[in-house]
């Protein structure tokens, strides 16, 4: 059920000594906001590294720094901390050793110690980069995530995966490092470009398919309001997504048991598409939307789900103005790219496929012929 947009919702991520709260609310970015100040103080107080904190480095990108990060830096100053701001260029290219090195330099300038707080204000790129700086500098600094893109609010700010890219592959250098708190102000989404917003919706739909039929139904009913960024719908959508991701992370924090792999529904095909098309051609969520359709069709062909479920998924994604078919490309290249998926074992491509709405399983059942047939059916005909 949607909540009053003014109330704050708290999600607890239970990970023993690494537990933390996620606060979801609307309109917290006015200077001097007492809820924010108290959130920062209690988050710092809860952790050993936070307790001696006197300084903070806010890390943001060139799009978000002026709109949101500067007011957050002012609010942090009001907590009595010495605050500096580091800005990197917006975009995936900032998940690099060069950008990381520039952050280490800022931390050296600030004479950072093991209690210096890192505050990530931005999308998933900033969360991953700032998170990895926090994981590695002085063997670990306290980290607060303030995600401002929908994708970061529902996915990347939760769960502790941090990292940067290697020129030969995405996310190859990284660490698990849980934040001490996540502060989500859905008001920040008002400035997010439309295409980025829609892209984030794909990950929201994913949670419905993999874990929560009721949530999927809620999205079917509220797709139009979600697309129009209705605050009450957004708050419920973000909070429920965070809860569902936290449920998975609590069961498999370090991705050792395979449970966390369920978050990869739609991603075997999506990663291959991003790889073949070149990063940036499809936004991640756009590739995930198409990937989810392809993988639902695989499940359908294996007799795991009824075609009606695939149709419901296609309808929901279409209502959210997300793509559901592949642009013309070389399918053999896609097949080859899938052979490098991290989930694969013994040379077989593995997929996370739905057995029913709200339940998925990791499988290597689809044969190359079946994958090829499904990809062919969802590809647009060249005009
Ligand atoms: P992003 O950080 O590049 O943000 C997308 C664009 O939106 C950028 O141009 C950014 O400047 C802009 N932006 C963000 N918030 C804004 C706002 N409120 N107003 C105006 N502009 C705003 O990309 P993303 O989609 O947020 O995240 C993608 C990254 O997240 C990828 O690098 C991916 O690997 C990573 N990721 C990590 C995890 C994880 O668990 N750590 C999970 C999923 C994705
Ligand atoms: N985004 C996948 C994960 O956090 O495991």
Coordinates of C-alpha atoms and ligand atoms in Angstrom, one line a residue:
X1 CA 0.0 0.0 0.0
X2 CA 1.3 3.5 -0.7
X3 CA 2.1 5.5 2.3
X4 CA 1.8 9.2 3.1
X5 CA 4.7 10.8 1.2
X6 CA 5.7 12.7 4.3
X7 CA 6.2 9.7 6.6
X8 CA 9.7 8.2 6.7
X9 CA 10.0 4.4 6.2
X10 CA 12.9 2.5 7.8
X11 CA 14.2 -0.7 6.5
X12 CA 16.7 -2.6 8.7
X13 CA 19.4 -4.6 7.0
X14 CA 20.4 -7.3 9.5
X15 CA 24.0 -8.3 9.1
X16 CA 25.3 -8.7 12.7
X17 CA 27.9 -6.1 13.4
X18 CA 27.5 -4.7 9.9
X19 CA 23.7 -4.0 10.2
X20 CA 22.4 -0.7 9.1
X21 CA 19.1 1.2 8.5
X22 CA 17.8 2.5 5.2
X23 CA 15.6 5.6 5.6
X24 CA 13.2 6.3 2.8
X25 CA 11.5 9.7 2.9
X26 CA 10.5 12.7 0.8
X27 CA 12.0 16.2 0.9
X28 CA 14.9 16.0 3.4
X29 CA 17.3 18.2 1.5
X30 CA 16.5 21.5 3.0
X31 CA 19.5 22.8 5.0
X32 CA 19.3 22.2 8.8
X33 CA 16.9 19.2 8.4
X34 CA 16.9 17.7 11.9
X35 CA 16.0 14.2 10.8
X36 CA 19.1 14.1 8.6
X37 CA 21.4 15.4 11.3
X38 CA 20.1 12.9 13.8
X39 CA 20.4 10.1 11.2
X40 CA 24.0 10.9 10.6
X41 CA 24.8 11.2 14.3
X42 CA 23.2 7.9 15.2
X43 CA 24.7 6.1 12.3
X44 CA 28.2 7.3 13.3
X45 CA 27.5 6.5 16.9
X46 CA 26.6 2.9 16.1
X47 CA 29.9 2.0 14.4
X48 CA 33.4 1.8 15.8
X49 CA 34.8 3.8 12.9
X50 CA 32.1 6.4 13.1
X51 CA 32.4 7.1 16.8
X52 CA 35.7 9.2 16.5
X53 CA 34.5 10.9 13.3
X54 CA 35.4 14.6 12.9
X55 CA 35.7 14.9 9.1
X56 CA 33.7 13.9 6.1
X57 CA 34.3 13.8 2.4
X58 CA 31.2 14.1 0.2
X59 CA 31.8 12.4 -3.2
X60 CA 29.5 13.3 -6.1
X61 CA 29.5 13.7 -9.9
X62 CA 29.3 16.8 -12.1
X63 CA 25.5 16.5 -12.6
X64 CA 24.6 15.9 -9.0
X65 CA 27.1 18.0 -7.1
X66 CA 25.4 21.4 -7.5
X67 CA 21.8 20.1 -7.4
X68 CA 22.0 17.9 -4.3
X69 CA 25.5 17.3 -2.9
X70 CA 26.3 20.9 -2.0
X71 CA 23.2 21.2 0.3
X72 CA 24.0 17.8 1.8
X73 CA 27.5 19.0 2.5
X74 CA 26.0 22.1 4.3
X75 CA 23.8 19.9 6.4
X76 CA 26.8 17.7 7.3
X77 CA 28.7 20.8 8.4
X78 CA 25.7 21.6 10.7
X79 CA 26.5 18.3 12.5
X80 CA 29.8 19.8 13.5
X81 CA 32.0 17.9 11.0
X82 CA 34.7 19.4 8.9
X83 CA 33.4 18.7 5.4
X84 CA 35.0 18.6 1.9
X85 CA 33.4 17.8 -1.4
X86 CA 35.1 15.8 -4.2
X87 CA 33.5 15.9 -7.7
X88 CA 34.2 13.5 -10.6
X89 CA 32.9 13.7 -14.1
X90 CA 29.4 12.1 -14.5
X91 CA 29.3 8.7 -16.2
X92 CA 30.6 5.2 -16.1
X93 CA 34.1 6.3 -17.1
X94 CA 34.5 7.6 -13.5
X95 CA 34.6 4.0 -12.2
X96 CA 38.3 4.1 -12.9
X97 CA 41.7 4.0 -11.2
X98 CA 42.2 7.6 -12.2
X99 CA 39.0 8.8 -10.4
X100 CA 39.8 6.6 -7.4
X101 CA 43.3 8.0 -7.2
X102 CA 41.8 11.6 -7.2
X103 CA 39.7 10.6 -4.3
X104 CA 42.6 9.2 -2.4
X105 CA 44.4 12.5 -3.0
X106 CA 41.5 14.4 -1.5
X107 CA 41.5 12.2 1.5
X108 CA 45.2 12.8 1.9
X109 CA 44.6 16.6 1.6
X110 CA 41.9 16.3 4.3
X111 CA 44.4 14.4 6.5
X112 CA 41.8 11.6 6.7
X113 CA 42.1 9.0 9.4
X114 CA 40.2 5.7 10.0
X115 CA 37.2 7.6 11.3
X116 CA 36.7 10.0 8.3
X117 CA 33.2 9.6 6.9
X118 CA 32.7 9.0 3.2
X119 CA 29.3 10.2 1.9
X120 CA 28.3 9.1 -1.6
X121 CA 25.8 11.4 -3.2
X122 CA 24.8 10.3 -6.7
X123 CA 23.9 7.3 -8.9
X124 CA 25.3 3.9 -8.9
X125 CA 28.6 5.1 -10.4
X126 CA 29.2 7.3 -7.4
X127 CA 28.1 4.7 -4.9
X128 CA 30.4 2.1 -6.4
X129 CA 33.4 4.4 -6.7
X130 CA 33.0 6.2 -3.3
X131 CA 32.1 2.8 -1.7
X132 CA 35.4 1.3 -3.0
X133 CA 37.4 4.3 -1.8
X134 CA 35.7 3.8 1.6
X135 CA 36.5 0.1 1.6
X136 CA 40.1 0.5 0.7
X137 CA 41.5 3.8 2.2
X138 CA 43.1 3.1 5.5
X139 CA 41.6 -0.5 5.2
X140 CA 38.1 0.8 5.7
X141 CA 36.3 4.1 6.4
X142 CA 32.6 4.6 7.5
X143 CA 30.3 5.1 4.5
X144 CA 26.9 6.7 4.1
X145 CA 25.1 6.2 0.9
X146 CA 22.8 9.0 -0.4
X147 CA 21.6 7.5 -3.7
X148 CA 20.0 10.0 -6.2
X149 CA 19.1 7.8 -9.2
X150 CA 16.3 5.3 -9.1
X151 CA 18.6 2.5 -9.9
X152 CA 20.9 3.5 -7.0
X153 CA 17.9 3.8 -4.6
X154 CA 16.5 0.4 -5.4
X155 CA 19.6 -1.6 -6.0
X156 CA 23.2 -0.4 -5.9
X157 CA 23.1 1.5 -2.6
X158 CA 22.0 -1.6 -0.7
X159 CA 24.1 -4.7 -0.1
X160 CA 27.7 -3.6 0.1
X161 CA 29.1 -4.3 -3.4
X162 CA 31.6 -1.6 -4.3
X163 CA 34.1 -1.3 -7.1
X164 CA 35.5 0.1 -10.2
X165 CA 36.0 -1.1 -13.8
X166 CA 39.2 -2.5 -15.4
X167 CA 39.7 -1.4 -19.1
X168 CA 39.0 -5.1 -20.0
X169 CA 35.9 -5.6 -17.9
X170 CA 33.2 -4.1 -15.7
X171 CA 33.4 -4.2 -11.8
X172 CA 36.5 -6.3 -11.9
X173 CA 38.2 -4.5 -9.0
X174 CA 36.2 -4.2 -5.9
X175 CA 35.2 -5.2 -2.3
X176 CA 32.2 -5.9 -0.2
X177 CA 31.9 -2.9 2.2
X178 CA 28.5 -2.3 3.9
X179 CA 27.5 1.3 4.5
X180 CA 26.7 2.4 8.1
X181 CA 23.4 3.9 6.8
X182 CA 21.5 4.7 3.6
X183 CA 19.5 7.9 3.3
X184 CA 17.0 7.9 0.4
X185 CA 15.2 11.2 -0.4
X186 CA 12.8 10.4 -3.2
X187 CA 12.6 14.1 -3.9
X188 CA 16.0 13.8 -5.6
X189 CA 14.3 11.8 -8.3
X190 CA 12.5 15.0 -9.5
X191 CA 15.7 16.1 -11.3
X192 CA 16.6 12.7 -12.7
X193 CA 16.4 12.6 -16.6
X194 CA 13.4 10.6 -17.9
X195 CA 15.4 7.8 -19.6
X196 CA 17.4 7.2 -16.4
X197 CA 14.3 7.1 -14.3
X198 CA 12.6 4.5 -16.6
X199 CA 15.8 2.5 -16.7
X200 CA 15.6 2.2 -12.8
X201 CA 12.0 1.0 -13.1
X202 CA 13.2 -2.2 -14.8
X203 CA 15.0 -3.3 -11.6
X204 CA 11.9 -2.6 -9.6
X205 CA 9.8 -4.9 -11.8
X206 CA 12.5 -7.5 -11.4
X207 CA 11.9 -7.7 -7.6
X208 CA 8.2 -8.4 -8.3
X209 CA 9.1 -11.3 -10.6
X210 CA 11.8 -12.9 -8.5
X211 CA 10.3 -12.4 -5.0
X212 CA 6.9 -10.8 -4.6
X213 CA 3.8 -11.4 -6.7
X214 CA 1.8 -8.8 -4.6
X215 CA 4.4 -6.2 -5.4
X216 CA 4.2 -7.1 -9.1
X217 CA 0.4 -6.6 -8.9
X218 CA 0.9 -3.3 -7.2
X219 CA 3.2 -2.2 -10.1
X220 CA 0.6 -3.3 -12.6
X221 CA -2.0 -1.2 -10.9
X222 CA 0.2 1.8 -10.4
X223 CA 2.5 1.8 -13.5
X224 CA 1.1 5.1 -14.7
X225 CA 1.5 6.8 -11.3
X226 CA 5.0 5.4 -11.0
X227 CA 5.9 6.7 -14.4
X228 CA 4.6 10.2 -13.4
X229 CA 6.8 10.0 -10.2
X230 CA 3.9 10.1 -7.8
X231 CA 5.6 10.5 -4.4
X232 CA 3.5 8.0 -2.5
X233 CA 3.9 5.4 -5.1
X234 CA 7.6 6.1 -5.4
X235 CA 8.1 5.8 -1.7
X236 CA 6.4 2.4 -1.5
X237 CA 8.2 1.2 -4.6
X238 CA 11.6 2.2 -3.4
X239 CA 11.1 1.0 0.2
X240 CA 9.7 -2.4 -0.9
X241 CA 12.5 -2.9 -3.4
X242 CA 15.1 -2.1 -0.7
X243 CA 13.4 -4.6 1.7
X244 CA 13.4 -7.3 -1.0
X245 CA 17.0 -6.7 -1.9
X246 CA 17.9 -6.7 1.8
X247 CA 16.2 -10.0 2.3
X248 CA 18.5 -11.5 -0.3
X249 CA 21.6 -9.8 1.0
X250 CA 20.9 -11.0 4.5
X251 CA 20.9 -14.6 3.3
X252 CA 24.0 -14.4 1.1
X253 CA 26.0 -11.2 2.0
X254 CA 29.2 -12.3 0.2
X255 CA 27.6 -14.2 -2.7
X256 CA 28.9 -17.5 -1.4
X257 CA 25.7 -19.6 -1.4
X258 CA 24.1 -18.8 -4.8
X259 CA 21.1 -17.1 -3.2
X260 CA 22.2 -13.6 -4.2
X261 CA 22.3 -14.8 -7.9
X262 CA 18.5 -14.5 -8.0
X263 CA 19.1 -10.7 -8.4
X264 CA 20.5 -11.6 -11.7
X265 CA 17.2 -12.4 -13.4
X266 CA 17.2 -10.8 -16.8
X267 CA 20.9 -10.1 -16.5
X268 CA 22.5 -13.0 -18.4
X269 CA 21.0 -11.6 -21.6
X270 CA 21.3 -8.0 -20.5
X271 CA 25.0 -8.2 -19.8
X272 CA 25.6 -9.9 -23.2
X273 CA 23.6 -7.1 -24.9
X274 CA 25.5 -4.3 -23.2
X275 CA 28.7 -6.0 -24.1
X276 CA 27.9 -6.5 -27.8
X277 CA 26.2 -3.2 -28.3
X278 CA 28.9 -1.3 -26.5
X279 CA 28.3 0.2 -23.0
X280 CA 26.1 3.2 -23.2
X281 CA 24.0 2.1 -26.2
X282 CA 21.4 0.6 -23.9
X283 CA 21.0 1.9 -20.4
X284 CA 21.4 -0.9 -17.9
X285 CA 17.7 -1.0 -17.1
X286 CA 16.7 -1.0 -20.7
X287 CA 18.9 -4.1 -21.3
X288 CA 17.5 -5.7 -18.2
X289 CA 13.9 -5.1 -19.4
X290 CA 14.6 -6.9 -22.7
X291 CA 16.7 -9.6 -20.8
X292 CA 13.7 -10.3 -18.5
X293 CA 11.4 -10.8 -21.5
X294 CA 13.9 -13.1 -23.2
X295 CA 14.5 -15.1 -20.0
X296 CA 10.7 -15.4 -19.3
X297 CA 10.3 -16.8 -22.8
X298 CA 13.1 -19.3 -22.0
X299 CA 11.2 -20.4 -18.9
X300 CA 8.0 -20.6 -21.0
X301 CA 9.7 -22.8 -23.6
X302 CA 11.0 -25.1 -20.8
X303 CA 7.4 -25.4 -19.6
X304 CA 8.2 -23.7 -16.3
X305 CA 5.7 -20.8 -16.7
X306 CA 2.5 -20.1 -18.6
X307 CA 2.8 -17.7 -21.6
X308 CA 0.3 -15.5 -19.8
X309 CA 3.0 -14.5 -17.3
X310 CA 5.4 -13.4 -20.0
X311 CA 2.5 -11.4 -21.5
X312 CA 1.9 -9.7 -18.1
X313 CA 5.6 -8.9 -17.9
X314 CA 5.6 -7.4 -21.4
X315 CA 2.5 -5.4 -20.7
X316 CA 3.9 -4.0 -17.4
X317 CA 7.3 -3.0 -19.0
X318 CA 5.4 -1.5 -22.0
X319 CA 3.2 0.6 -19.6
X320 CA 6.5 1.8 -18.0
X321 CA 7.7 2.8 -21.5
X322 CA 10.6 0.2 -21.3
X323 CA 11.7 -1.7 -24.4
X324 CA 10.7 -5.4 -24.7
X325 CA 12.4 -6.4 -27.9
X326 CA 16.0 -6.6 -29.1
X327 CA 17.3 -4.1 -31.6
X328 CA 18.8 -5.9 -34.7
X329 CA 22.2 -7.3 -33.8
X330 CA 24.4 -10.3 -34.5
X331 CA 22.9 -13.1 -32.4
X332 CA 26.0 -15.2 -32.6
X333 CA 27.9 -12.4 -30.9
X334 CA 25.3 -12.3 -28.1
X335 CA 25.6 -16.1 -27.7
X336 CA 29.4 -15.8 -27.5
X337 CA 29.1 -13.0 -24.9
X338 CA 26.8 -15.1 -22.7
X339 CA 29.5 -17.8 -22.6
X340 CA 31.5 -15.3 -20.4
X341 CA 28.8 -14.8 -17.8
X342 CA 30.0 -15.0 -14.2
X343 CA 27.3 -17.5 -13.3
X344 CA 28.4 -20.1 -15.8
X345 CA 29.8 -23.5 -14.7
X346 CA 31.6 -26.1 -16.7
X347 CA 31.2 -24.1 -19.9
X348 CA 27.4 -24.1 -19.6
X349 CA 25.4 -20.8 -19.7
X350 CA 23.3 -20.5 -16.5
X351 CA 20.1 -18.4 -16.2
X352 CA 17.9 -17.3 -13.4
X353 CA 14.4 -18.2 -14.6
X354 CA 10.9 -17.9 -13.1
X355 CA 9.1 -21.1 -12.0
X356 CA 6.1 -18.9 -11.1
X357 CA 5.5 -15.3 -10.3
X358 CA 7.6 -14.5 -7.2
X359 CA 10.0 -17.5 -7.5
X360 CA 13.1 -18.0 -9.6
X361 CA 15.7 -20.7 -9.9
X362 CA 19.3 -20.9 -11.3
X363 CA 19.5 -23.3 -14.2
X364 CA 21.6 -24.5 -17.1
X365 CA 18.7 -26.3 -18.8
X366 CA 18.3 -24.0 -21.8
X367 CA 20.3 -25.4 -24.8
X368 CA 22.1 -23.2 -27.3
X369 CA 19.3 -24.0 -29.9
X370 CA 16.6 -22.8 -27.4
X371 CA 18.5 -19.7 -26.5
X372 CA 19.0 -18.9 -30.2
X373 CA 15.3 -19.5 -31.0
X374 CA 14.1 -17.2 -28.2
X375 CA 16.6 -14.4 -29.1
X376 CA 15.4 -14.6 -32.7
X377 CA 11.7 -14.3 -31.7
X378 CA 12.3 -11.2 -29.6
X379 CA 14.5 -9.4 -32.2
X380 CA 12.9 -6.5 -34.1
X381 CA 12.9 -7.0 -37.9
X382 CA 15.2 -4.4 -39.6
X383 CA 13.0 -1.8 -41.3
Ligands
LIG1 P1 24.9 6.8 -12.9 O1 25.5 6.9 -11.6 O2 25.8 7.1 -14.1 O3 23.7 7.8 -13.0 C1 23.0 8.0 -14.2 C2 23.0 9.4 -14.6 O4 22.0 10.2 -13.8 C3 24.3 10.2 -14.5 O5 24.5 11.0 -15.5 C4 24.1 10.9 -13.2 O6 24.9 12.1 -13.1 C5 22.7 11.3 -13.3 N1 22.0 11.5 -12.0 C6 21.9 10.7 -10.9 N2 21.1 11.2 -10.0 C7 20.6 12.3 -10.5 C8 19.6 13.3 -10.1 N3 19.0 13.1 -8.9 N4 19.4 14.4 -10.8 C9 20.0 14.5 -12.1 N5 20.9 13.6 -12.6 C10 21.2 12.6 -11.8 O7 24.2 5.4 -13.2 P2 23.2 4.5 -12.4 O8 22.2 4.0 -13.4 O9 22.7 5.3 -11.2 O10 24.1 3.4 -11.8 C11 24.8 2.5 -12.7 C12 26.0 2.0 -12.1 O11 25.6 1.2 -10.9 C13 26.8 1.0 -12.9 O12 28.2 1.4 -12.8 C14 26.6 -0.3 -12.3 O13 27.6 -1.2 -12.4 C15 26.4 0.0 -10.8 N6 25.6 -0.9 -10.1 C16 26.0 -1.4 -8.9 C17 25.3 -2.2 -8.1 C18 25.8 -2.7 -6.8 O14 25.2 -3.5 -6.2 N7 26.9 -2.1 -6.3 C19 24.1 -2.7 -8.6 C20 23.6 -2.2 -9.8 C21 24.3 -1.3 -10.5
LIG2 N1 23.1 -6.0 -8.1 C1 23.4 -7.4 -7.7 C2 23.9 -7.6 -6.3 O1 23.9 -6.6 -5.5 O2 24.2 -8.7 -5.9

